[in-house]
Amino acid sequence: MSASEEVEQTTSIHHYADSSDMPDDIQKYWHQRYDIWSLYDEDVWMTNDAWFGVTPEPVANKIAEHLIEGTDPSKTIIIDAFAGVGGNAIAFARSGRWQQVFAIEKDAETMKCGKHNAEVYGVGSKIFWINGDCFEVLKKRLRSVAKDAVVFASPPWGGPSYNGDDVFDLKTMQPYSLKDLYDAYAAYARDFVLYLPRSSDLNQIAKYAPKYKNQRLEVTHYCMSGWSKAICIFFGEWTFE
Ligand code: MGP
């Protein structure tokens, strides 16, 4: 019995070898498996929910590149607040830019996937995982670290049905609204990035443009095959060309 077969019997962790093994509601992601993970066949582990929330590898790599371009070189620590099965944290670790990569994940099974996937991608020793609620962890364990770190957050958007409305309402996003996220991260970090739906209401985002930066706020679409997958909002001090 292989290690992944053993894991599958006792937990919600899976490495599906065929789409027919997947629950119906996530089968549509099967054809995207190599877009999500180029090393999918090397025994990448996923929970069922991770299929619709994980950042695809090319997008995660592009975000990691942008963070290198835009952050002050004096910043050496990055905190992935909703690390999930590891998509972004692995890209941050692989970029080689950060002396420390912290990955916070609330769900223990999901975190096991993230740790395992980091091993698959050869960066297992470069990520420090913390099992807990990111708001609690930032308040208590990482408080002194967070103020000089970059915080990256790819929160839940209320499930895969987020896509139903033409314009996504960030005030009613579940379980955390834009305001909840902004208030929580601004309390602990100066520089933070939110990964949000491509159809997010830009007027709601514009309200957070700071006066001291001439009312400018950097928002970037991340695309695959010419279609936006999601946006990032960059809060704090960023210098993009
Ligand atoms: P999607 O719209 O569900 O993609 O998610 P899908 O069905 O592949 O459709 P297509 O039109 O893009 O082909 C697009 C991207 O949004 C995914 O790749 C994830 O990175 C991200 N994403 C989706 N959801 C539901 C979430 C979420 O709840 N949280 C986070 N952080 N990202 C999500």
mmCIF file with all atom_site columns, N, CA and C in Angstrom, residues 16-82:
data_model
loop_
_atom_site.group_PDB
_atom_site.id
_atom_site.type_symbol
_atom_site.label_atom_id
_atom_site.label_alt_id
_atom_site.label_comp_id
_atom_site.label_asym_id
_atom_site.label_entity_id
_atom_site.label_seq_id
_atom_site.pdbx_PDB_ins_code
_atom_site.Cartn_x
_atom_site.Cartn_y
_atom_site.Cartn_z
_atom_site.occupancy
_atom_site.B_iso_or_equiv
_atom_site.pdbx_formal_charge
_atom_site.auth_seq_id
_atom_site.auth_comp_id
_atom_site.auth_asym_id
_atom_site.auth_atom_id
_atom_site.pdbx_PDB_model_num
ATOM 1   N N  . TYR A 1 16 ? -6.015  12.043 -6.067  1.00 0.00 ? 16 TYR A N  1
ATOM 2   C CA . TYR A 1 16 ? -6.845  11.327 -7.032  1.00 0.00 ? 16 TYR A CA 1
ATOM 3   C C  . TYR A 1 16 ? -6.011  10.936 -8.246  1.00 0.00 ? 16 TYR A C  1
ATOM 4   N N  . ALA A 1 17 ? -6.138  9.674  -8.627  1.00 0.00 ? 17 ALA A N  1
ATOM 5   C CA . ALA A 1 17 ? -5.402  9.203  -9.799  1.00 0.00 ? 17 ALA A CA 1
ATOM 6   C C  . ALA A 1 17 ? -6.310  9.183  -11.020 1.00 0.00 ? 17 ALA A C  1
ATOM 7   N N  . ASP A 1 18 ? -7.619  9.410  -10.786 1.00 0.00 ? 18 ASP A N  1
ATOM 8   C CA . ASP A 1 18 ? -8.563  9.384  -11.901 1.00 0.00 ? 18 ASP A CA 1
ATOM 9   C C  . ASP A 1 18 ? -9.775  10.247 -11.522 1.00 0.00 ? 18 ASP A C  1
ATOM 10  N N  . SER A 1 19 ? -10.349 10.923 -12.522 1.00 0.00 ? 19 SER A N  1
ATOM 11  C CA . SER A 1 19 ? -11.467 11.829 -12.208 1.00 0.00 ? 19 SER A CA 1
ATOM 12  C C  . SER A 1 19 ? -12.668 11.068 -11.647 1.00 0.00 ? 19 SER A C  1
ATOM 13  N N  . SER A 1 20 ? -12.799 9.788  -12.012 1.00 0.00 ? 20 SER A N  1
ATOM 14  C CA . SER A 1 20 ? -13.965 9.030  -11.538 1.00 0.00 ? 20 SER A CA 1
ATOM 15  C C  . SER A 1 20 ? -13.902 8.779  -10.029 1.00 0.00 ? 20 SER A C  1
ATOM 16  N N  . ASP A 1 21 ? -12.728 8.967  -9.427  1.00 0.00 ? 21 ASP A N  1
ATOM 17  C CA . ASP A 1 21 ? -12.613 8.821  -7.961  1.00 0.00 ? 21 ASP A CA 1
ATOM 18  C C  . ASP A 1 21 ? -13.070 10.081 -7.231  1.00 0.00 ? 21 ASP A C  1
ATOM 19  N N  . MET A 1 22 ? -13.217 11.177 -7.979  1.00 0.00 ? 22 MET A N  1
ATOM 20  C CA . MET A 1 22 ? -13.526 12.455 -7.328  1.00 0.00 ? 22 MET A CA 1
ATOM 21  C C  . MET A 1 22 ? -15.026 12.613 -7.114  1.00 0.00 ? 22 MET A C  1
ATOM 22  N N  . PRO A 1 23 ? -15.443 13.330 -6.049  1.00 0.00 ? 23 PRO A N  1
ATOM 23  C CA . PRO A 1 23 ? -16.862 13.655 -5.914  1.00 0.00 ? 23 PRO A CA 1
ATOM 24  C C  . PRO A 1 23 ? -17.321 14.480 -7.119  1.00 0.00 ? 23 PRO A C  1
ATOM 25  N N  . ASP A 1 24 ? -18.604 14.316 -7.495  1.00 0.00 ? 24 ASP A N  1
ATOM 26  C CA . ASP A 1 24 ? -19.116 14.965 -8.709  1.00 0.00 ? 24 ASP A CA 1
ATOM 27  C C  . ASP A 1 24 ? -18.855 16.472 -8.732  1.00 0.00 ? 24 ASP A C  1
ATOM 28  N N  . ASP A 1 25 ? -19.046 17.123 -7.568  1.00 0.00 ? 25 ASP A N  1
ATOM 29  C CA . ASP A 1 25 ? -18.995 18.589 -7.573  1.00 0.00 ? 25 ASP A CA 1
ATOM 30  C C  . ASP A 1 25 ? -17.593 19.148 -7.820  1.00 0.00 ? 25 ASP A C  1
ATOM 31  N N  . ILE A 1 26 ? -16.561 18.329 -7.732  1.00 0.00 ? 26 ILE A N  1
ATOM 32  C CA . ILE A 1 26 ? -15.221 18.876 -8.019  1.00 0.00 ? 26 ILE A CA 1
ATOM 33  C C  . ILE A 1 26 ? -14.583 18.251 -9.265  1.00 0.00 ? 26 ILE A C  1
ATOM 34  N N  . GLN A 1 27 ? -15.322 17.371 -9.923  1.00 0.00 ? 27 GLN A N  1
ATOM 35  C CA . GLN A 1 27 ? -14.748 16.700 -11.113 1.00 0.00 ? 27 GLN A CA 1
ATOM 36  C C  . GLN A 1 27 ? -14.336 17.685 -12.198 1.00 0.00 ? 27 GLN A C  1
ATOM 37  N N  . LYS A 1 28 ? -15.018 18.851 -12.218 1.00 0.00 ? 28 LYS A N  1
ATOM 38  C CA . LYS A 1 28 ? -14.698 19.812 -13.282 1.00 0.00 ? 28 LYS A CA 1
ATOM 39  C C  . LYS A 1 28 ? -13.269 20.351 -13.155 1.00 0.00 ? 28 LYS A C  1
ATOM 40  N N  . TYR A 1 29 ? -12.669 20.195 -11.973 1.00 0.00 ? 29 TYR A N  1
ATOM 41  C CA . TYR A 1 29 ? -11.297 20.694 -11.794 1.00 0.00 ? 29 TYR A CA 1
ATOM 42  C C  . TYR A 1 29 ? -10.241 19.697 -12.251 1.00 0.00 ? 29 TYR A C  1
ATOM 43  N N  . TRP A 1 30 ? -10.659 18.455 -12.541 1.00 0.00 ? 30 TRP A N  1
ATOM 44  C CA . TRP A 1 30 ? -9.688  17.413 -12.896 1.00 0.00 ? 30 TRP A CA 1
ATOM 45  C C  . TRP A 1 30 ? -8.817  17.836 -14.075 1.00 0.00 ? 30 TRP A C  1
ATOM 46  N N  . HIS A 1 31 ? -9.459  18.415 -15.101 1.00 0.00 ? 31 HIS A N  1
ATOM 47  C CA . HIS A 1 31 ? -8.671  18.773 -16.289 1.00 0.00 ? 31 HIS A CA 1
ATOM 48  C C  . HIS A 1 31 ? -7.711  19.932 -16.002 1.00 0.00 ? 31 HIS A C  1
ATOM 49  N N  . GLN A 1 32 ? -7.886  20.605 -14.867 1.00 0.00 ? 32 GLN A N  1
ATOM 50  C CA . GLN A 1 32 ? -6.977  21.717 -14.535 1.00 0.00 ? 32 GLN A CA 1
ATOM 51  C C  . GLN A 1 32 ? -5.809  21.266 -13.654 1.00 0.00 ? 32 GLN A C  1
ATOM 52  N N  . ARG A 1 33 ? -5.725  19.934 -13.392 1.00 0.00 ? 33 ARG A N  1
ATOM 53  C CA . ARG A 1 33 ? -4.783  19.513 -12.343 1.00 0.00 ? 33 ARG A CA 1
ATOM 54  C C  . ARG A 1 33 ? -3.340  19.926 -12.607 1.00 0.00 ? 33 ARG A C  1
ATOM 55  N N  . TYR A 1 34 ? -2.923  19.878 -13.878 1.00 0.00 ? 34 TYR A N  1
ATOM 56  C CA . TYR A 1 34 ? -1.528  20.268 -14.150 1.00 0.00 ? 34 TYR A CA 1
ATOM 57  C C  . TYR A 1 34 ? -1.362  21.788 -14.229 1.00 0.00 ? 34 TYR A C  1
ATOM 58  N N  . ASP A 1 35 ? -2.480  22.513 -14.421 1.00 0.00 ? 35 ASP A N  1
ATOM 59  C CA . ASP A 1 35 ? -2.410  23.979 -14.329 1.00 0.00 ? 35 ASP A CA 1
ATOM 60  C C  . ASP A 1 35 ? -2.276  24.382 -12.869 1.00 0.00 ? 35 ASP A C  1
ATOM 61  N N  . ILE A 1 36 ? -2.899  23.599 -12.016 1.00 0.00 ? 36 ILE A N  1
ATOM 62  C CA . ILE A 1 36 ? -2.840  23.921 -10.584 1.00 0.00 ? 36 ILE A CA 1
ATOM 63  C C  . ILE A 1 36 ? -1.476  23.515 -10.022 1.00 0.00 ? 36 ILE A C  1
ATOM 64  N N  . TRP A 1 37 ? -1.061  22.297 -10.339 1.00 0.00 ? 37 TRP A N  1
ATOM 65  C CA . TRP A 1 37 ? 0.219   21.764 -9.851  1.00 0.00 ? 37 TRP A CA 1
ATOM 66  C C  . TRP A 1 37 ? 0.949   21.112 -11.026 1.00 0.00 ? 37 TRP A C  1
ATOM 67  N N  . SER A 1 38 ? 2.072   21.673 -11.440 1.00 0.00 ? 38 SER A N  1
ATOM 68  C CA . SER A 1 38 ? 2.810   21.024 -12.544 1.00 0.00 ? 38 SER A CA 1
ATOM 69  C C  . SER A 1 38 ? 3.317   19.647 -12.104 1.00 0.00 ? 38 SER A C  1
ATOM 70  N N  . LEU A 1 39 ? 3.522   19.459 -10.787 1.00 0.00 ? 39 LEU A N  1
ATOM 71  C CA . LEU A 1 39 ? 4.012   18.168 -10.285 1.00 0.00 ? 39 LEU A CA 1
ATOM 72  C C  . LEU A 1 39 ? 2.868   17.316 -9.727  1.00 0.00 ? 39 LEU A C  1
ATOM 73  N N  . TYR A 1 40 ? 1.657   17.526 -10.240 1.00 0.00 ? 40 TYR A N  1
ATOM 74  C CA . TYR A 1 40 ? 0.505   16.797 -9.690  1.00 0.00 ? 40 TYR A CA 1
ATOM 75  C C  . TYR A 1 40 ? 0.785   15.301 -9.572  1.00 0.00 ? 40 TYR A C  1
ATOM 76  N N  . ASP A 1 41 ? 1.401   14.738 -10.603 1.00 0.00 ? 41 ASP A N  1
ATOM 77  C CA . ASP A 1 41 ? 1.615   13.277 -10.621 1.00 0.00 ? 41 ASP A CA 1
ATOM 78  C C  . ASP A 1 41 ? 2.660   12.797 -9.622  1.00 0.00 ? 41 ASP A C  1
ATOM 79  N N  . GLU A 1 42 ? 3.380   13.748 -9.008  1.00 0.00 ? 42 GLU A N  1
ATOM 80  C CA . GLU A 1 42 ? 4.381   13.352 -8.004  1.00 0.00 ? 42 GLU A CA 1
ATOM 81  C C  . GLU A 1 42 ? 3.721   13.175 -6.637  1.00 0.00 ? 42 GLU A C  1
ATOM 82  N N  . ASP A 1 43 ? 2.453   12.829 -6.624  1.00 0.00 ? 43 ASP A N  1
ATOM 83  C CA . ASP A 1 43 ? 1.715   12.557 -5.389  1.00 0.00 ? 43 ASP A CA 1
ATOM 84  C C  . ASP A 1 43 ? 1.380   13.825 -4.598  1.00 0.00 ? 43 ASP A C  1
ATOM 85  N N  . VAL A 1 44 ? 0.944   14.878 -5.321  1.00 0.00 ? 44 VAL A N  1
ATOM 86  C CA . VAL A 1 44 ? 0.436   16.071 -4.639  1.00 0.00 ? 44 VAL A CA 1
ATOM 87  C C  . VAL A 1 44 ? -0.844  15.698 -3.896  1.00 0.00 ? 44 VAL A C  1
ATOM 88  N N  . TRP A 1 45 ? -0.961  16.198 -2.664  1.00 0.00 ? 45 TRP A N  1
ATOM 89  C CA . TRP A 1 45 ? -2.144  15.910 -1.839  1.00 0.00 ? 45 TRP A CA 1
ATOM 90  C C  . TRP A 1 45 ? -3.085  17.110 -1.816  1.00 0.00 ? 45 TRP A C  1
ATOM 91  N N  . MET A 1 46 ? -4.384  16.801 -1.842  1.00 0.00 ? 46 MET A N  1
ATOM 92  C CA . MET A 1 46 ? -5.410  17.853 -1.794  1.00 0.00 ? 46 MET A CA 1
ATOM 93  C C  . MET A 1 46 ? -6.543  17.421 -0.872  1.00 0.00 ? 46 MET A C  1
ATOM 94  N N  . THR A 1 47 ? -7.228  18.393 -0.263  1.00 0.00 ? 47 THR A N  1
ATOM 95  C CA . THR A 1 47 ? -8.542  18.118 0.311   1.00 0.00 ? 47 THR A CA 1
ATOM 96  C C  . THR A 1 47 ? -9.551  18.462 -0.788  1.00 0.00 ? 47 THR A C  1
ATOM 97  N N  . ASN A 1 48 ? -10.785 18.018 -0.660  1.00 0.00 ? 48 ASN A N  1
ATOM 98  C CA . ASN A 1 48 ? -11.756 18.303 -1.728  1.00 0.00 ? 48 ASN A CA 1
ATOM 99  C C  . ASN A 1 48 ? -12.000 19.809 -1.881  1.00 0.00 ? 48 ASN A C  1
ATOM 100 N N  . ASP A 1 49 ? -12.051 20.536 -0.765  1.00 0.00 ? 49 ASP A N  1
ATOM 101 C CA . ASP A 1 49 ? -12.285 21.982 -0.851  1.00 0.00 ? 49 ASP A CA 1
ATOM 102 C C  . ASP A 1 49 ? -11.122 22.713 -1.503  1.00 0.00 ? 49 ASP A C  1
ATOM 103 N N  . ALA A 1 50 ? -9.947  22.151 -1.398  1.00 0.00 ? 50 ALA A N  1
ATOM 104 C CA . ALA A 1 50 ? -8.766  22.845 -1.938  1.00 0.00 ? 50 ALA A CA 1
ATOM 105 C C  . ALA A 1 50 ? -8.843  22.997 -3.447  1.00 0.00 ? 50 ALA A C  1
ATOM 106 N N  . TRP A 1 51 ? -9.581  22.107 -4.115  1.00 0.00 ? 51 TRP A N  1
ATOM 107 C CA . TRP A 1 51 ? -9.627  22.173 -5.585  1.00 0.00 ? 51 TRP A CA 1
ATOM 108 C C  . TRP A 1 51 ? -10.154 23.507 -6.092  1.00 0.00 ? 51 TRP A C  1
ATOM 109 N N  . PHE A 1 52 ? -11.086 24.116 -5.371  1.00 0.00 ? 52 PHE A N  1
ATOM 110 C CA . PHE A 1 52 ? -11.591 25.404 -5.886  1.00 0.00 ? 52 PHE A CA 1
ATOM 111 C C  . PHE A 1 52 ? -10.942 26.611 -5.213  1.00 0.00 ? 52 PHE A C  1
ATOM 112 N N  . GLY A 1 53 ? -10.146 26.422 -4.161  1.00 0.00 ? 53 GLY A N  1
ATOM 113 C CA . GLY A 1 53 ? -9.568  27.579 -3.475  1.00 0.00 ? 53 GLY A CA 1
ATOM 114 C C  . GLY A 1 53 ? -8.079  27.764 -3.702  1.00 0.00 ? 53 GLY A C  1
ATOM 115 N N  . VAL A 1 54 ? -7.402  26.719 -4.173  1.00 0.00 ? 54 VAL A N  1
ATOM 116 C CA . VAL A 1 54 ? -5.942  26.811 -4.282  1.00 0.00 ? 54 VAL A CA 1
ATOM 117 C C  . VAL A 1 54 ? -5.545  27.773 -5.401  1.00 0.00 ? 54 VAL A C  1
ATOM 118 N N  . THR A 1 55 ? -4.442  28.464 -5.209  1.00 0.00 ? 55 THR A N  1
ATOM 119 C CA . THR A 1 55 ? -3.932  29.347 -6.266  1.00 0.00 ? 55 THR A CA 1
ATOM 120 C C  . THR A 1 55 ? -3.143  28.497 -7.267  1.00 0.00 ? 55 THR A C  1
ATOM 121 N N  . PRO A 1 56 ? -3.517  28.526 -8.552  1.00 0.00 ? 56 PRO A N  1
ATOM 122 C CA . PRO A 1 56 ? -2.779  27.728 -9.537  1.00 0.00 ? 56 PRO A CA 1
ATOM 123 C C  . PRO A 1 56 ? -1.296  28.142 -9.579  1.00 0.00 ? 56 PRO A C  1
ATOM 124 N N  . GLU A 1 57 ? -0.452  27.159 -9.812  1.00 0.00 ? 57 GLU A N  1
ATOM 125 C CA . GLU A 1 57 ? 1.003   27.394 -9.723  1.00 0.00 ? 57 GLU A CA 1
ATOM 126 C C  . GLU A 1 57 ? 1.513   28.588 -10.555 1.00 0.00 ? 57 GLU A C  1
ATOM 127 N N  . PRO A 1 58 ? 1.100   28.746 -11.831 1.00 0.00 ? 58 PRO A N  1
ATOM 128 C CA . PRO A 1 58 ? 1.629   29.892 -12.586 1.00 0.00 ? 58 PRO A CA 1
ATOM 129 C C  . PRO A 1 58 ? 1.212   31.235 -11.961 1.00 0.00 ? 58 PRO A C  1
ATOM 130 N N  . VAL A 1 59 ? 0.002   31.269 -11.406 1.00 0.00 ? 59 VAL A N  1
ATOM 131 C CA . VAL A 1 59 ? -0.460  32.512 -10.773 1.00 0.00 ? 59 VAL A CA 1
ATOM 132 C C  . VAL A 1 59 ? 0.339   32.741 -9.481  1.00 0.00 ? 59 VAL A C  1
ATOM 133 N N  . ALA A 1 60 ? 0.515   31.684 -8.700  1.00 0.00 ? 60 ALA A N  1
ATOM 134 C CA . ALA A 1 60 ? 1.279   31.808 -7.445  1.00 0.00 ? 60 ALA A CA 1
ATOM 135 C C  . ALA A 1 60 ? 2.712   32.260 -7.744  1.00 0.00 ? 60 ALA A C  1
ATOM 136 N N  . ASN A 1 61 ? 3.285   31.730 -8.821  1.00 0.00 ? 61 ASN A N  1
ATOM 137 C CA . ASN A 1 61 ? 4.662   32.125 -9.175  1.00 0.00 ? 61 ASN A CA 1
ATOM 138 C C  . ASN A 1 61 ? 4.719   33.592 -9.599  1.00 0.00 ? 61 ASN A C  1
ATOM 139 N N  . LYS A 1 62 ? 3.702   34.039 -10.336 1.00 0.00 ? 62 LYS A N  1
ATOM 140 C CA . LYS A 1 62 ? 3.675   35.429 -10.795 1.00 0.00 ? 62 LYS A CA 1
ATOM 141 C C  . LYS A 1 62 ? 3.506   36.375 -9.607  1.00 0.00 ? 62 LYS A C  1
ATOM 142 N N  . ILE A 1 63 ? 2.656   35.996 -8.673  1.00 0.00 ? 63 ILE A N  1
ATOM 143 C CA . ILE A 1 63 ? 2.489   36.834 -7.473  1.00 0.00 ? 63 ILE A CA 1
ATOM 144 C C  . ILE A 1 63 ? 3.825   36.893 -6.712  1.00 0.00 ? 63 ILE A C  1
ATOM 145 N N  . ALA A 1 64 ? 4.474   35.739 -6.584  1.00 0.00 ? 64 ALA A N  1
ATOM 146 C CA . ALA A 1 64 ? 5.770   35.709 -5.871  1.00 0.00 ? 64 ALA A CA 1
ATOM 147 C C  . ALA A 1 64 ? 6.773   36.642 -6.562  1.00 0.00 ? 64 ALA A C  1
ATOM 148 N N  . GLU A 1 65 ? 6.764   36.636 -7.891  1.00 0.00 ? 65 GLU A N  1
ATOM 149 C CA . GLU A 1 65 ? 7.660   37.539 -8.654  1.00 0.00 ? 65 GLU A CA 1
ATOM 150 C C  . GLU A 1 65 ? 7.335   38.997 -8.374  1.00 0.00 ? 65 GLU A C  1
ATOM 151 N N  . HIS A 1 66 ? 6.027   39.310 -8.362  1.00 0.00 ? 66 HIS A N  1
ATOM 152 C CA . HIS A 1 66 ? 5.622   40.697 -8.107  1.00 0.00 ? 66 HIS A CA 1
ATOM 153 C C  . HIS A 1 66 ? 6.021   41.155 -6.719  1.00 0.00 ? 66 HIS A C  1
ATOM 154 N N  . LEU A 1 67 ? 5.960   40.231 -5.765  1.00 0.00 ? 67 LEU A N  1
ATOM 155 C CA . LEU A 1 67 ? 6.353   40.615 -4.403  1.00 0.00 ? 67 LEU A CA 1
ATOM 156 C C  . LEU A 1 67 ? 7.850   40.937 -4.361  1.00 0.00 ? 67 LEU A C  1
ATOM 157 N N  . ILE A 1 68 ? 8.613   40.213 -5.165  1.00 0.00 ? 68 ILE A N  1
ATOM 158 C CA . ILE A 1 68 ? 10.057  40.501 -5.212  1.00 0.00 ? 68 ILE A CA 1
ATOM 159 C C  . ILE A 1 68 ? 10.263  41.896 -5.800  1.00 0.00 ? 68 ILE A C  1
ATOM 160 N N  . GLU A 1 69 ? 9.533   42.169 -6.871  1.00 0.00 ? 69 GLU A N  1
ATOM 161 C CA . GLU A 1 69 ? 9.682   43.450 -7.574  1.00 0.00 ? 69 GLU A CA 1
ATOM 162 C C  . GLU A 1 69 ? 9.241   44.623 -6.693  1.00 0.00 ? 69 GLU A C  1
ATOM 163 N N  . GLY A 1 70 ? 8.174   44.416 -5.961  1.00 0.00 ? 70 GLY A N  1
ATOM 164 C CA . GLY A 1 70 ? 7.542   45.569 -5.308  1.00 0.00 ? 70 GLY A CA 1
ATOM 165 C C  . GLY A 1 70 ? 7.905   45.821 -3.861  1.00 0.00 ? 70 GLY A C  1
ATOM 166 N N  . THR A 1 71 ? 8.532   44.848 -3.199  1.00 0.00 ? 71 THR A N  1
ATOM 167 C CA . THR A 1 71 ? 8.785   45.057 -1.757  1.00 0.00 ? 71 THR A CA 1
ATOM 168 C C  . THR A 1 71 ? 10.138  45.671 -1.499  1.00 0.00 ? 71 THR A C  1
ATOM 169 N N  . ASP A 1 72 ? 10.192  46.398 -0.392  1.00 0.00 ? 72 ASP A N  1
ATOM 170 C CA . ASP A 1 72 ? 11.440  46.964 0.081   1.00 0.00 ? 72 ASP A CA 1
ATOM 171 C C  . ASP A 1 72 ? 12.412  45.815 0.398   1.00 0.00 ? 72 ASP A C  1
ATOM 172 N N  . PRO A 1 73 ? 13.662  45.886 -0.102  1.00 0.00 ? 73 PRO A N  1
ATOM 173 C CA . PRO A 1 73 ? 14.605  44.780 0.137   1.00 0.00 ? 73 PRO A CA 1
ATOM 174 C C  . PRO A 1 73 ? 14.854  44.502 1.618   1.00 0.00 ? 73 PRO A C  1
ATOM 175 N N  . SER A 1 74 ? 14.548  45.472 2.473   1.00 0.00 ? 74 SER A N  1
ATOM 176 C CA . SER A 1 74 ? 14.787  45.239 3.914   1.00 0.00 ? 74 SER A CA 1
ATOM 177 C C  . SER A 1 74 ? 13.786  44.242 4.511   1.00 0.00 ? 74 SER A C  1
ATOM 178 N N  . LYS A 1 75 ? 12.723  43.993 3.797   1.00 0.00 ? 75 LYS A N  1
ATOM 179 C CA . LYS A 1 75 ? 11.729  43.013 4.298   1.00 0.00 ? 75 LYS A CA 1
ATOM 180 C C  . LYS A 1 75 ? 12.252  41.606 4.019   1.00 0.00 ? 75 LYS A C  1
ATOM 181 N N  . THR A 1 76 ? 12.290  40.794 5.046   1.00 0.00 ? 76 THR A N  1
ATOM 182 C CA . THR A 1 76 ? 12.868  39.453 4.855   1.00 0.00 ? 76 THR A CA 1
ATOM 183 C C  . THR A 1 76 ? 11.896  38.327 5.223   1.00 0.00 ? 76 THR A C  1
ATOM 184 N N  . ILE A 1 77 ? 10.723  38.711 5.732   1.00 0.00 ? 77 ILE A N  1
ATOM 185 C CA . ILE A 1 77 ? 9.795   37.676 6.213   1.00 0.00 ? 77 ILE A CA 1
ATOM 186 C C  . ILE A 1 77 ? 8.449   37.816 5.510   1.00 0.00 ? 77 ILE A C  1
ATOM 187 N N  . ILE A 1 78 ? 7.898   36.695 5.094   1.00 0.00 ? 78 ILE A N  1
ATOM 188 C CA . ILE A 1 78 ? 6.544   36.705 4.528   1.00 0.00 ? 78 ILE A CA 1
ATOM 189 C C  . ILE A 1 78 ? 5.679   35.731 5.313   1.00 0.00 ? 78 ILE A C  1
ATOM 190 N N  . ILE A 1 79 ? 4.428   36.145 5.516   1.00 0.00 ? 79 ILE A N  1
ATOM 191 C CA . ILE A 1 79 ? 3.476   35.303 6.253   1.00 0.00 ? 79 ILE A CA 1
ATOM 192 C C  . ILE A 1 79 ? 2.300   35.016 5.329   1.00 0.00 ? 79 ILE A C  1
ATOM 193 N N  . ASP A 1 80 ? 2.063   33.743 5.036   1.00 0.00 ? 80 ASP A N  1
ATOM 194 C CA . ASP A 1 80 ? 0.888   33.358 4.252   1.00 0.00 ? 80 ASP A CA 1
ATOM 195 C C  . ASP A 1 80 ? -0.207  33.023 5.264   1.00 0.00 ? 80 ASP A C  1
ATOM 196 N N  . ALA A 1 81 ? -1.211  33.901 5.341   1.00 0.00 ? 81 ALA A N  1
ATOM 197 C CA . ALA A 1 81 ? -2.186  33.803 6.443   1.00 0.00 ? 81 ALA A CA 1
ATOM 198 C C  . ALA A 1 81 ? -3.210  32.682 6.244   1.00 0.00 ? 81 ALA A C  1
ATOM 199 N N  . PHE A 1 82 ? -3.529  32.366 4.997   1.00 0.00 ? 82 PHE A N  1
ATOM 200 C CA . PHE A 1 82 ? -4.470  31.267 4.703   1.00 0.00 ? 82 PHE A CA 1
ATOM 201 C C  . PHE A 1 82 ? -3.724  30.293 3.774   1.00 0.00 ? 82 PHE A C  1
#
